[in-house]
XYZ file of C-alpha atoms in Angstrom:
294
model
C 19.590 -170.675 36.264
C 20.352 -167.126 35.194
C 23.244 -166.649 32.769
C 26.456 -165.230 34.227
C 27.114 -161.926 32.489
C 30.844 -162.248 33.106
C 30.893 -165.220 30.713
C 29.481 -163.166 27.838
C 31.237 -160.904 25.360
C 29.934 -157.971 23.299
C 31.498 -156.615 20.103
C 30.499 -153.122 18.932
C 31.124 -152.528 15.206
C 32.011 -149.067 13.937
C 29.929 -149.283 10.747
C 27.734 -151.711 8.834
C 30.632 -152.961 6.702
C 32.586 -153.650 9.900
C 29.605 -155.537 11.340
C 29.238 -157.681 8.217
C 32.937 -158.517 8.271
C 32.755 -159.522 11.927
C 29.688 -161.711 11.294
C 31.392 -163.482 8.407
C 34.650 -163.995 10.301
C 32.804 -165.416 13.301
C 31.608 -168.392 11.250
C 35.116 -169.824 11.581
C 34.541 -170.200 15.326
C 31.677 -169.305 17.602
C 29.120 -167.353 15.582
C 28.301 -163.871 16.817
C 24.671 -163.397 17.843
C 23.238 -160.112 16.501
C 21.908 -157.858 19.254
C 19.467 -155.010 18.546
C 17.071 -153.774 21.252
C 17.850 -156.721 23.523
C 14.299 -157.118 24.856
C 14.125 -160.810 23.955
C 17.741 -161.428 24.957
C 17.204 -160.141 28.482
C 14.347 -162.609 28.966
C 16.574 -165.450 27.774
C 19.420 -164.349 30.021
C 17.099 -164.299 33.003
C 15.914 -167.843 32.231
C 19.404 -169.187 31.501
C 18.571 -170.027 27.874
C 21.424 -168.020 26.368
C 21.536 -168.207 22.524
C 25.315 -167.725 22.540
C 28.235 -166.224 24.410
C 29.382 -163.556 21.941
C 27.074 -160.792 20.762
C 27.297 -158.252 17.968
C 25.804 -155.020 19.289
C 24.177 -153.251 16.333
C 22.714 -150.370 18.318
C 25.391 -147.893 17.188
C 24.637 -148.308 13.463
C 22.482 -145.226 12.985
C 22.119 -145.874 9.268
C 19.819 -148.787 10.096
C 17.303 -146.518 11.851
C 14.422 -144.521 10.460
C 11.504 -144.617 8.026
C 12.076 -143.471 4.442
C 9.975 -143.106 1.303
C 10.554 -145.860 -1.229
C 8.707 -146.171 -4.527
C 5.354 -145.116 -3.138
C 5.842 -147.313 -0.097
C 8.152 -147.115 2.898
C 11.552 -148.549 3.769
C 11.951 -149.145 7.490
C 15.439 -149.555 8.909
C 15.962 -152.728 10.913
C 16.836 -150.792 14.070
C 13.705 -148.641 13.936
C 11.901 -149.041 17.249
C 8.208 -149.717 17.675
C 7.915 -146.361 19.409
C 9.255 -144.758 16.214
C 6.734 -146.699 14.116
C 3.910 -145.836 16.480
C 4.699 -142.141 16.194
C 5.312 -141.957 12.444
C 2.432 -140.192 10.672
C 3.133 -141.969 7.376
C 2.884 -145.377 9.019
C -0.330 -144.399 10.776
C -1.890 -143.054 7.578
C -0.817 -145.720 5.060
C -0.313 -148.799 7.238
C -2.655 -148.450 10.232
C -2.423 -152.177 10.979
C 1.332 -151.849 11.543
C 0.814 -148.785 13.733
C -1.724 -150.753 15.786
C 0.706 -153.654 16.196
C 3.494 -151.275 17.257
C 1.205 -149.773 19.898
C 0.436 -153.164 21.435
C 3.936 -154.596 21.774
C 4.837 -154.609 25.445
C 4.873 -151.458 27.546
C 6.326 -148.125 26.432
C 9.705 -149.153 27.826
C 9.749 -152.155 25.499
C 8.493 -150.135 22.531
C 11.365 -147.692 23.042
C 13.903 -150.534 22.826
C 12.429 -153.292 20.668
C 13.157 -153.024 16.945
C 11.285 -154.154 13.860
C 14.331 -156.035 12.575
C 14.741 -157.777 15.906
C 11.098 -158.861 15.927
C 11.546 -160.358 12.462
C 14.900 -161.992 13.234
C 13.562 -163.531 16.437
C 11.167 -165.461 14.180
C 8.723 -166.264 16.950
C 5.355 -167.469 15.618
C 3.853 -165.156 18.266
C 5.658 -162.039 16.977
C 3.075 -159.250 16.887
C 4.371 -157.406 13.821
C 4.891 -160.483 11.658
C 1.293 -161.139 10.511
C 0.966 -157.463 9.580
C 4.162 -157.529 7.521
C 3.017 -160.729 5.841
C -0.427 -159.340 5.018
C 1.176 -156.176 3.629
C 3.521 -158.344 1.498
C 6.642 -156.790 2.958
C 10.145 -157.553 1.728
C 13.105 -158.182 4.036
C 16.466 -156.759 2.959
C 19.393 -158.913 4.076
C 23.053 -158.067 3.690
C 26.357 -159.892 4.042
C 29.913 -159.431 2.790
C 28.661 -160.932 -0.502
C 26.117 -158.184 -1.086
C 22.445 -157.433 -0.568
C 19.413 -159.529 -1.402
C 15.671 -159.251 -0.953
C 13.547 -161.947 0.664
C 9.745 -161.696 0.235
C 8.031 -162.094 3.572
C 5.951 -164.968 2.217
C 9.137 -167.027 1.776
C 10.975 -165.935 4.909
C 9.893 -168.633 7.377
C 11.207 -172.146 6.755
C 10.150 -173.629 10.108
C 9.953 -172.861 13.791
C 12.364 -169.952 14.400
C 14.085 -170.829 11.120
C 14.526 -168.052 8.567
C 15.614 -168.158 4.932
C 18.782 -166.228 5.808
C 22.426 -167.225 5.679
C 24.284 -167.481 9.032
C 26.311 -164.332 8.320
C 23.475 -162.208 6.931
C 22.013 -159.267 8.828
C 18.562 -157.813 8.293
C 19.118 -154.181 7.319
C 15.593 -153.043 6.417
C 12.008 -154.049 5.772
C 10.254 -152.429 2.835
C 6.509 -152.078 2.363
C 4.964 -151.727 -1.091
C 2.360 -149.026 -1.674
C -0.695 -150.065 0.329
C -3.667 -151.250 -1.733
C -6.957 -149.457 -1.290
C -8.328 -151.843 1.272
C -9.470 -151.879 4.864
C -6.626 -152.928 7.179
C -7.126 -154.772 10.442
C -4.989 -155.913 13.377
C -6.042 -157.784 16.493
C -3.940 -159.409 19.179
C -5.566 -161.670 21.752
C -3.605 -162.305 24.935
C -4.008 -162.454 28.665
C -4.228 -158.654 28.553
C -4.050 -155.984 25.889
C -0.336 -155.254 26.279
C 2.720 -156.740 27.989
C 1.659 -160.271 27.120
C 2.550 -162.814 24.456
C -0.254 -163.326 21.979
C -2.485 -166.383 22.063
C -3.775 -165.467 18.603
C -2.768 -162.541 16.417
C -4.430 -161.723 13.087
C -3.840 -159.096 10.430
C -5.972 -158.657 7.354
C -6.750 -156.577 4.305
C -10.128 -156.624 2.588
C -11.655 -154.792 -0.362
C -14.856 -155.108 -2.340
C -15.183 -154.092 -5.971
C -17.857 -152.151 -7.789
C -19.934 -155.307 -8.169
C -20.046 -155.658 -4.381
C -17.934 -158.809 -4.332
C -14.632 -159.250 -2.502
C -11.769 -158.636 -4.924
C -8.867 -158.481 -2.446
C -8.455 -160.586 0.679
C -5.301 -161.168 2.692
C -5.331 -162.844 6.089
C -2.211 -163.650 8.125
C -2.011 -165.166 11.594
C 0.475 -165.834 14.349
C 0.509 -168.144 17.389
C -1.556 -170.745 15.517
C 1.213 -172.751 13.809
C 5.004 -173.223 13.992
C 5.378 -170.144 11.766
C 3.483 -166.997 10.903
C 1.297 -167.890 7.929
C -1.107 -166.641 5.288
C -4.550 -168.230 5.522
C -4.713 -169.106 1.835
C -7.877 -171.204 2.050
C -9.650 -168.355 3.813
C -8.524 -165.941 1.129
C -9.750 -168.276 -1.622
C -13.106 -168.631 0.121
C -13.512 -164.850 0.319
C -12.429 -163.851 -3.188
C -15.497 -163.348 -5.355
C -17.898 -163.764 -2.439
C -20.759 -161.380 -1.723
C -20.388 -160.207 1.883
C -22.987 -161.808 4.164
C -23.090 -163.835 7.371
C -23.081 -167.114 5.430
C -19.890 -166.114 3.570
C -18.246 -165.245 6.881
C -19.050 -168.723 8.209
C -17.598 -170.324 5.065
C -14.394 -168.378 5.701
C -14.385 -169.467 9.348
C -14.675 -173.111 8.288
C -11.825 -172.658 5.807
C -9.633 -171.267 8.587
C -9.714 -174.603 10.395
C -7.856 -176.110 7.414
C -5.258 -173.330 7.377
C -4.023 -173.328 10.968
C -2.572 -175.909 13.349
C -2.481 -174.495 16.897
C -1.098 -176.498 19.818
C -1.592 -176.703 23.564
C 1.033 -174.739 25.469
C 1.451 -172.727 28.658
C -0.456 -169.759 27.220
C -3.512 -171.465 25.782
C -5.145 -174.681 24.600
C -5.515 -175.765 20.996
C -9.321 -175.746 20.985
C -9.426 -172.301 22.564
C -7.076 -170.939 19.906
C -9.226 -172.433 17.164
C -12.355 -170.752 18.532
C -10.634 -167.428 19.128
C -9.007 -167.394 15.690
C -12.384 -168.016 14.071
C -14.029 -165.291 16.136
C -11.317 -162.770 15.317
C -11.554 -163.614 11.623
C -15.293 -162.923 11.653
C -14.669 -159.713 13.606
C -12.208 -158.600 10.927
C -14.701 -159.291 8.153
C -17.496 -157.403 9.906
C -15.287 -154.420 10.678
C -13.961 -154.298 7.109
C -17.383 -154.807 5.521
C -20.512 -154.574 7.740
C -22.524 -156.693 5.308
C -20.664 -159.751 6.620
C -22.840 -159.420 9.722
C -26.102 -159.593 7.756
C -28.039 -162.604 6.592
């Protein structure tokens, strides 16, 4: 049953400090639910699965929008839309995997509303941007009335839709360190290229050294476990390896020990396992063509 809009309330803070105060005060009663672009919320409202009855509309906090230089990397405000990321030349040049993810999230209407902070806060294991942020070793900046703290992306996910954030904390930004000199990759597999929830999503970075061996390997996946994850066994299998078809198959075998997909309405477990392995090999061959050779 669809949620009755007349039963819901929206609070619009004047500034970030006002928003943080309202979030903290709401813990004494019914907690306010932060609202950014609203693209996920509208789906929940339509299905009747309302996450709360009182919402904190953050859309007026302009200070949480935009992409800024930060120590050789970039700081991305939580309310920055995927359309903004898609059109930012610095993102496209330094973080092409993130630009590719931004271009594949929903239709243009969704990209103009959906925010990076909202995608992170939603904590869906199928979130398109999350494997990219994990592979890039992003840092989430969270703020409350007690101050600001930084949460490395690798430690952000505690369980299914469970983040290492306090109930009154708001995500204010996501920062990206300077990108390593490595080939970046993003691939989302769904029922269609856009406007679909991913069955498997993979982001990776790969680099070979002067000796021809892999000296940097990062692989992160979504939709294959309760949380977005780094494929650590795959990375260990790749580091120090000479690129060849046999090494790619060793990495594919290691992937089966990293992920734990399930059967659901979008796909079956065995299909996800096969697709994840195929996409991993595709990444390796795109990043280093020698992975296709015997």
